[in-house]
Amino acid sequence: MEELTVLKVAPGCRPEAVTVPNTLQAMQEMVGGLIQVIGLDHGICLVCNDEGKLMGLEGNRRLGDDIIAGPFFLVGENGQGEFCSLTEKQLEWGQERFAEPETFQPGEIERTMRLEFYTFS
């Protein structure tokens, strides 16, 4: 079983480089539920809980005009749609980008919630 070096970012904490198994189960355990993958720059993906806001998880970090709720981690992407370990340069970028824990005002996280409904005819 392959392991990955990722950057774990928990609410209220500084980022931490950790090694995890490259399995869906391990990734779901890290974020506390179903995963959502968000592509970032520098060949990095942010993996978070897909239902974090609906579950009422604590706000973690801002990402553009959105707020990531609950723990997340950064992982590399090998250009073929597969996860890989972060390089030293990617680890440094992530540690700088998410270095400081953030605080949020009451109701701020809920205001960033987006629900989409589709109808088919």
Short mmCIF file of N, CA and C in Angstrom, two decimals:
data_model
loop_
_atom_site.label_atom_id
_atom_site.label_comp_id
_atom_site.label_asym_id
_atom_site.label_seq_id
_atom_site.Cartn_x
_atom_site.Cartn_y
_atom_site.Cartn_z
N MET A 1 0.85 -1.18 0.00
CA MET A 1 0.00 0.00 0.00
C MET A 1 0.90 1.24 0.00
N GLU A 2 0.64 2.14 -0.92
CA GLU A 2 1.42 3.36 -1.02
C GLU A 2 0.97 4.37 0.03
N GLU A 3 1.92 5.13 0.55
CA GLU A 3 1.60 6.20 1.48
C GLU A 3 1.89 7.54 0.82
N LEU A 4 1.18 8.56 1.30
CA LEU A 4 1.32 9.91 0.75
C LEU A 4 1.75 10.87 1.85
N THR A 5 2.61 11.81 1.51
CA THR A 5 2.93 12.91 2.41
C THR A 5 1.99 14.05 2.06
N VAL A 6 1.17 14.45 3.03
CA VAL A 6 0.17 15.48 2.83
C VAL A 6 0.34 16.56 3.90
N LEU A 7 -0.36 17.67 3.72
CA LEU A 7 -0.35 18.74 4.71
C LEU A 7 -1.73 18.80 5.34
N LYS A 8 -1.82 18.39 6.60
CA LYS A 8 -3.08 18.37 7.33
C LYS A 8 -3.32 19.74 7.95
N VAL A 9 -4.56 20.26 7.77
CA VAL A 9 -4.91 21.57 8.31
C VAL A 9 -6.21 21.43 9.11
N ALA A 10 -6.08 21.48 10.43
CA ALA A 10 -7.24 21.37 11.31
C ALA A 10 -7.67 22.76 11.77
N PRO A 11 -8.96 22.95 12.05
CA PRO A 11 -9.42 24.25 12.52
C PRO A 11 -8.66 24.69 13.77
N GLY A 12 -8.23 25.94 13.78
CA GLY A 12 -7.54 26.48 14.94
C GLY A 12 -6.09 26.06 15.09
N CYS A 13 -5.57 25.31 14.12
CA CYS A 13 -4.20 24.78 14.23
C CYS A 13 -3.37 25.21 13.02
N ARG A 14 -2.06 25.17 13.21
CA ARG A 14 -1.14 25.41 12.10
C ARG A 14 -1.05 24.13 11.27
N PRO A 15 -0.74 24.23 9.98
CA PRO A 15 -0.62 23.04 9.12
C PRO A 15 0.48 22.11 9.62
N GLU A 16 0.27 20.81 9.37
CA GLU A 16 1.21 19.78 9.83
C GLU A 16 1.41 18.75 8.72
N ALA A 17 2.67 18.50 8.34
CA ALA A 17 2.97 17.46 7.35
C ALA A 17 2.82 16.10 8.02
N VAL A 18 2.04 15.22 7.38
CA VAL A 18 1.82 13.87 7.90
C VAL A 18 1.88 12.87 6.74
N THR A 19 2.07 11.62 7.07
CA THR A 19 2.05 10.55 6.08
C THR A 19 0.81 9.71 6.31
N VAL A 20 0.05 9.45 5.24
CA VAL A 20 -1.20 8.70 5.33
C VAL A 20 -1.26 7.64 4.24
N PRO A 21 -2.01 6.56 4.46
CA PRO A 21 -2.21 5.58 3.40
C PRO A 21 -2.96 6.21 2.23
N ASN A 22 -2.64 5.80 1.03
CA ASN A 22 -3.31 6.31 -0.17
C ASN A 22 -4.57 5.48 -0.42
N THR A 23 -5.54 5.62 0.50
CA THR A 23 -6.81 4.92 0.37
C THR A 23 -7.96 5.89 0.60
N LEU A 24 -9.09 5.60 -0.01
CA LEU A 24 -10.28 6.42 0.19
C LEU A 24 -10.67 6.43 1.66
N GLN A 25 -10.61 5.29 2.31
CA GLN A 25 -10.99 5.19 3.72
C GLN A 25 -10.13 6.11 4.59
N ALA A 26 -8.82 6.13 4.37
CA ALA A 26 -7.92 6.98 5.17
C ALA A 26 -8.24 8.45 4.93
N MET A 27 -8.53 8.80 3.68
CA MET A 27 -8.85 10.20 3.36
C MET A 27 -10.16 10.63 4.00
N GLN A 28 -11.16 9.74 3.96
CA GLN A 28 -12.44 10.05 4.60
C GLN A 28 -12.29 10.20 6.10
N GLU A 29 -11.45 9.37 6.70
CA GLU A 29 -11.21 9.48 8.14
C GLU A 29 -10.54 10.81 8.48
N MET A 30 -9.64 11.28 7.63
CA MET A 30 -8.95 12.55 7.91
C MET A 30 -9.91 13.74 7.91
N VAL A 31 -10.92 13.72 7.05
CA VAL A 31 -11.84 14.85 6.97
C VAL A 31 -13.17 14.59 7.67
N GLY A 32 -13.38 13.39 8.17
CA GLY A 32 -14.59 13.08 8.93
C GLY A 32 -15.83 12.83 8.09
N GLY A 33 -15.66 12.32 6.87
CA GLY A 33 -16.82 12.02 6.04
C GLY A 33 -16.46 11.95 4.57
N LEU A 34 -17.48 12.14 3.73
CA LEU A 34 -17.28 12.09 2.29
C LEU A 34 -16.30 13.17 1.85
N ILE A 35 -15.45 12.86 0.87
CA ILE A 35 -14.45 13.84 0.47
C ILE A 35 -14.90 14.66 -0.74
N GLN A 36 -14.42 15.89 -0.79
CA GLN A 36 -14.56 16.77 -1.94
C GLN A 36 -13.14 17.20 -2.30
N VAL A 37 -12.81 17.18 -3.58
CA VAL A 37 -11.48 17.56 -4.04
C VAL A 37 -11.58 18.88 -4.79
N ILE A 38 -10.75 19.85 -4.38
CA ILE A 38 -10.72 21.16 -5.00
C ILE A 38 -9.31 21.39 -5.55
N GLY A 39 -9.20 21.61 -6.84
CA GLY A 39 -7.90 21.85 -7.45
C GLY A 39 -7.39 23.25 -7.14
N LEU A 40 -6.15 23.33 -6.68
CA LEU A 40 -5.50 24.61 -6.42
C LEU A 40 -4.36 24.78 -7.41
N ASP A 41 -3.59 25.83 -7.27
CA ASP A 41 -2.41 26.05 -8.10
C ASP A 41 -1.27 25.13 -7.68
N HIS A 42 -0.22 25.12 -8.47
CA HIS A 42 1.03 24.43 -8.14
C HIS A 42 0.91 22.91 -8.09
N GLY A 43 -0.10 22.32 -8.78
CA GLY A 43 -0.27 20.87 -8.77
C GLY A 43 -0.74 20.33 -7.43
N ILE A 44 -1.50 21.15 -6.70
CA ILE A 44 -1.97 20.78 -5.37
C ILE A 44 -3.48 20.67 -5.37
N CYS A 45 -4.00 19.68 -4.66
CA CYS A 45 -5.44 19.53 -4.44
C CYS A 45 -5.74 19.70 -2.96
N LEU A 46 -6.85 20.37 -2.66
CA LEU A 46 -7.36 20.48 -1.30
C LEU A 46 -8.47 19.44 -1.16
N VAL A 47 -8.37 18.60 -0.15
CA VAL A 47 -9.38 17.56 0.09
C VAL A 47 -10.07 17.88 1.41
N CYS A 48 -11.39 18.09 1.34
CA CYS A 48 -12.16 18.45 2.53
C CYS A 48 -13.42 17.59 2.63
N ASN A 49 -14.17 17.81 3.69
CA ASN A 49 -15.43 17.10 3.89
C ASN A 49 -16.48 17.75 2.99
N ASP A 50 -17.07 16.95 2.13
CA ASP A 50 -18.07 17.44 1.17
C ASP A 50 -19.30 18.01 1.86
N GLU A 51 -19.59 17.55 3.07
CA GLU A 51 -20.79 17.98 3.78
C GLU A 51 -20.45 18.75 5.05
N GLY A 52 -19.23 19.29 5.12
CA GLY A 52 -18.76 19.95 6.34
C GLY A 52 -19.68 21.04 6.85
N LYS A 53 -20.16 21.90 5.97
CA LYS A 53 -21.05 22.98 6.40
C LYS A 53 -22.40 22.44 6.84
N LEU A 54 -22.93 21.47 6.08
CA LEU A 54 -24.23 20.88 6.44
C LEU A 54 -24.16 20.16 7.78
N MET A 55 -22.99 19.60 8.10
CA MET A 55 -22.79 18.89 9.37
C MET A 55 -22.50 19.84 10.52
N GLY A 56 -22.32 21.12 10.21
CA GLY A 56 -22.04 22.10 11.25
C GLY A 56 -20.61 22.06 11.76
N LEU A 57 -19.67 21.57 10.91
CA LEU A 57 -18.27 21.52 11.34
C LEU A 57 -17.72 22.94 11.50
N GLU A 58 -16.74 23.05 12.36
CA GLU A 58 -16.11 24.34 12.67
C GLU A 58 -15.43 24.92 11.44
N GLY A 59 -15.56 26.24 11.25
CA GLY A 59 -14.87 26.91 10.16
C GLY A 59 -13.37 26.77 10.30
N ASN A 60 -12.69 26.60 9.17
CA ASN A 60 -11.26 26.35 9.21
C ASN A 60 -10.49 27.48 8.54
N ARG A 61 -10.56 27.59 7.21
CA ARG A 61 -9.82 28.61 6.48
C ARG A 61 -10.67 29.14 5.34
N ARG A 62 -10.38 30.37 4.95
CA ARG A 62 -11.03 30.95 3.78
C ARG A 62 -10.31 30.46 2.52
N LEU A 63 -11.09 30.26 1.48
CA LEU A 63 -10.56 29.90 0.18
C LEU A 63 -11.33 30.74 -0.83
N GLY A 64 -10.73 31.83 -1.28
CA GLY A 64 -11.45 32.78 -2.11
C GLY A 64 -12.59 33.39 -1.30
N ASP A 65 -13.82 33.35 -1.83
CA ASP A 65 -14.95 33.88 -1.08
C ASP A 65 -15.73 32.77 -0.38
N ASP A 66 -15.11 31.62 -0.23
CA ASP A 66 -15.72 30.48 0.44
C ASP A 66 -14.98 30.22 1.75
N ILE A 67 -15.60 29.42 2.60
CA ILE A 67 -14.98 28.99 3.85
C ILE A 67 -15.00 27.47 3.89
N ILE A 68 -13.85 26.87 4.14
CA ILE A 68 -13.77 25.42 4.30
C ILE A 68 -14.13 25.09 5.74
N ALA A 69 -15.10 24.22 5.93
CA ALA A 69 -15.53 23.81 7.26
C ALA A 69 -14.93 22.45 7.60
N GLY A 70 -14.37 22.34 8.78
CA GLY A 70 -13.78 21.08 9.23
C GLY A 70 -12.35 20.91 8.76
N PRO A 71 -11.73 19.82 9.16
CA PRO A 71 -10.35 19.58 8.76
C PRO A 71 -10.24 19.31 7.27
N PHE A 72 -9.09 19.67 6.71
CA PHE A 72 -8.80 19.34 5.32
C PHE A 72 -7.33 19.03 5.19
N PHE A 73 -6.94 18.53 4.01
CA PHE A 73 -5.53 18.32 3.76
C PHE A 73 -5.20 18.65 2.32
N LEU A 74 -3.94 18.99 2.11
CA LEU A 74 -3.43 19.26 0.77
C LEU A 74 -2.64 18.05 0.32
N VAL A 75 -2.80 17.68 -0.95
CA VAL A 75 -2.11 16.53 -1.53
C VAL A 75 -1.68 16.91 -2.95
N GLY A 76 -0.64 16.30 -3.44
CA GLY A 76 -0.19 16.56 -4.81
C GLY A 76 -1.05 15.83 -5.82
N GLU A 77 -0.99 16.31 -7.08
CA GLU A 77 -1.69 15.67 -8.19
C GLU A 77 -0.65 15.47 -9.29
N ASN A 78 -0.56 14.25 -9.81
CA ASN A 78 0.55 13.89 -10.71
C ASN A 78 0.34 14.25 -12.18
N GLY A 79 -0.70 14.99 -12.51
CA GLY A 79 -0.94 15.37 -13.90
C GLY A 79 -1.76 14.35 -14.66
N GLN A 80 -2.02 13.19 -14.04
CA GLN A 80 -2.83 12.14 -14.66
C GLN A 80 -4.08 11.86 -13.83
N GLY A 81 -4.44 12.82 -12.97
CA GLY A 81 -5.63 12.67 -12.16
C GLY A 81 -5.46 11.78 -10.93
N GLU A 82 -4.23 11.51 -10.55
CA GLU A 82 -3.97 10.66 -9.37
C GLU A 82 -3.25 11.48 -8.31
N PHE A 83 -3.53 11.14 -7.05
CA PHE A 83 -2.85 11.81 -5.95
C PHE A 83 -1.41 11.32 -5.84
N CYS A 84 -0.54 12.21 -5.37
CA CYS A 84 0.85 11.87 -5.08
C CYS A 84 1.29 12.71 -3.88
N SER A 85 2.42 12.36 -3.30
CA SER A 85 2.95 13.11 -2.17
C SER A 85 3.29 14.54 -2.59
N LEU A 86 3.16 15.45 -1.65
CA LEU A 86 3.57 16.82 -1.89
C LEU A 86 5.09 16.91 -1.94
N THR A 87 5.60 17.76 -2.80
CA THR A 87 7.03 18.02 -2.83
C THR A 87 7.38 18.99 -1.70
N GLU A 88 8.65 19.17 -1.43
CA GLU A 88 9.07 20.13 -0.41
C GLU A 88 8.56 21.54 -0.74
N LYS A 89 8.64 21.91 -2.01
CA LYS A 89 8.18 23.23 -2.43
C LYS A 89 6.67 23.39 -2.22
N GLN A 90 5.91 22.34 -2.53
CA GLN A 90 4.46 22.37 -2.32
C GLN A 90 4.12 22.44 -0.83
N LEU A 91 4.86 21.69 -0.01
CA LEU A 91 4.65 21.74 1.44
C LEU A 91 4.89 23.15 1.96
N GLU A 92 5.97 23.78 1.51
CA GLU A 92 6.28 25.14 1.94
C GLU A 92 5.18 26.11 1.52
N TRP A 93 4.69 25.98 0.27
CA TRP A 93 3.62 26.85 -0.21
C TRP A 93 2.39 26.70 0.68
N GLY A 94 1.98 25.45 0.94
CA GLY A 94 0.79 25.20 1.76
C GLY A 94 0.94 25.70 3.18
N GLN A 95 2.14 25.51 3.75
CA GLN A 95 2.37 25.99 5.11
C GLN A 95 2.29 27.51 5.19
N GLU A 96 2.76 28.19 4.16
CA GLU A 96 2.66 29.65 4.13
C GLU A 96 1.23 30.10 3.88
N ARG A 97 0.56 29.47 2.91
CA ARG A 97 -0.80 29.88 2.51
C ARG A 97 -1.80 29.70 3.65
N PHE A 98 -1.68 28.62 4.41
CA PHE A 98 -2.66 28.32 5.47
C PHE A 98 -2.03 28.41 6.86
N ALA A 99 -0.96 29.19 7.00
CA ALA A 99 -0.19 29.25 8.25
C ALA A 99 -1.02 29.66 9.46
N GLU A 100 -1.81 30.68 9.32
CA GLU A 100 -2.51 31.23 10.48
C GLU A 100 -3.94 30.72 10.58
N PRO A 101 -4.30 30.18 11.75
CA PRO A 101 -5.71 29.81 11.97
C PRO A 101 -6.59 31.05 11.84
N GLU A 102 -7.81 30.85 11.39
CA GLU A 102 -8.74 31.96 11.20
C GLU A 102 -9.93 31.81 12.13
N THR A 103 -10.55 32.94 12.44
CA THR A 103 -11.78 32.94 13.22
C THR A 103 -12.90 33.49 12.34
N PHE A 104 -14.12 33.11 12.67
CA PHE A 104 -15.27 33.48 11.85
C PHE A 104 -16.37 34.04 12.73
N GLN A 105 -17.12 34.98 12.20
CA GLN A 105 -18.24 35.59 12.91
C GLN A 105 -19.43 34.62 12.93
N PRO A 106 -20.29 34.71 13.94
CA PRO A 106 -21.48 33.85 13.96
C PRO A 106 -22.29 34.01 12.66
N GLY A 107 -22.64 32.91 12.06
CA GLY A 107 -23.45 32.90 10.84
C GLY A 107 -22.64 33.08 9.56
N GLU A 108 -21.35 33.40 9.67
CA GLU A 108 -20.54 33.65 8.47
C GLU A 108 -20.38 32.40 7.61
N ILE A 109 -20.21 31.27 8.24
CA ILE A 109 -20.03 30.02 7.50
C ILE A 109 -21.30 29.65 6.76
N GLU A 110 -22.43 29.79 7.42
CA GLU A 110 -23.70 29.44 6.80
C GLU A 110 -23.99 30.31 5.58
N ARG A 111 -23.54 31.57 5.60
CA ARG A 111 -23.78 32.46 4.46
C ARG A 111 -23.00 32.03 3.22
N THR A 112 -21.96 31.23 3.39
CA THR A 112 -21.19 30.78 2.22
C THR A 112 -21.71 29.46 1.66
N MET A 113 -22.75 28.91 2.28
CA MET A 113 -23.30 27.64 1.82
C MET A 113 -24.01 27.83 0.50
N ARG A 114 -23.71 26.95 -0.44
CA ARG A 114 -24.35 27.01 -1.75
C ARG A 114 -25.00 25.66 -2.04
N LEU A 115 -26.28 25.71 -2.30
CA LEU A 115 -26.98 24.49 -2.69
C LEU A 115 -27.45 24.66 -4.13
N GLU A 116 -27.27 23.64 -4.92
CA GLU A 116 -27.69 23.68 -6.31
C GLU A 116 -28.73 22.61 -6.54
N PHE A 117 -29.79 22.97 -7.23
CA PHE A 117 -30.84 22.03 -7.56
C PHE A 117 -30.99 21.97 -9.07
N TYR A 118 -31.15 20.79 -9.59
CA TYR A 118 -31.28 20.61 -11.03
C TYR A 118 -32.62 19.92 -11.30
N THR A 119 -33.29 20.36 -12.35
CA THR A 119 -34.50 19.69 -12.77
C THR A 119 -34.30 19.14 -14.16
N PHE A 120 -34.89 18.02 -14.40
CA PHE A 120 -34.76 17.36 -15.70
C PHE A 120 -36.16 17.22 -16.28
N SER A 121 -36.29 17.54 -17.56
CA SER A 121 -37.62 17.39 -18.17
C SER A 121 -37.58 16.37 -19.26
#
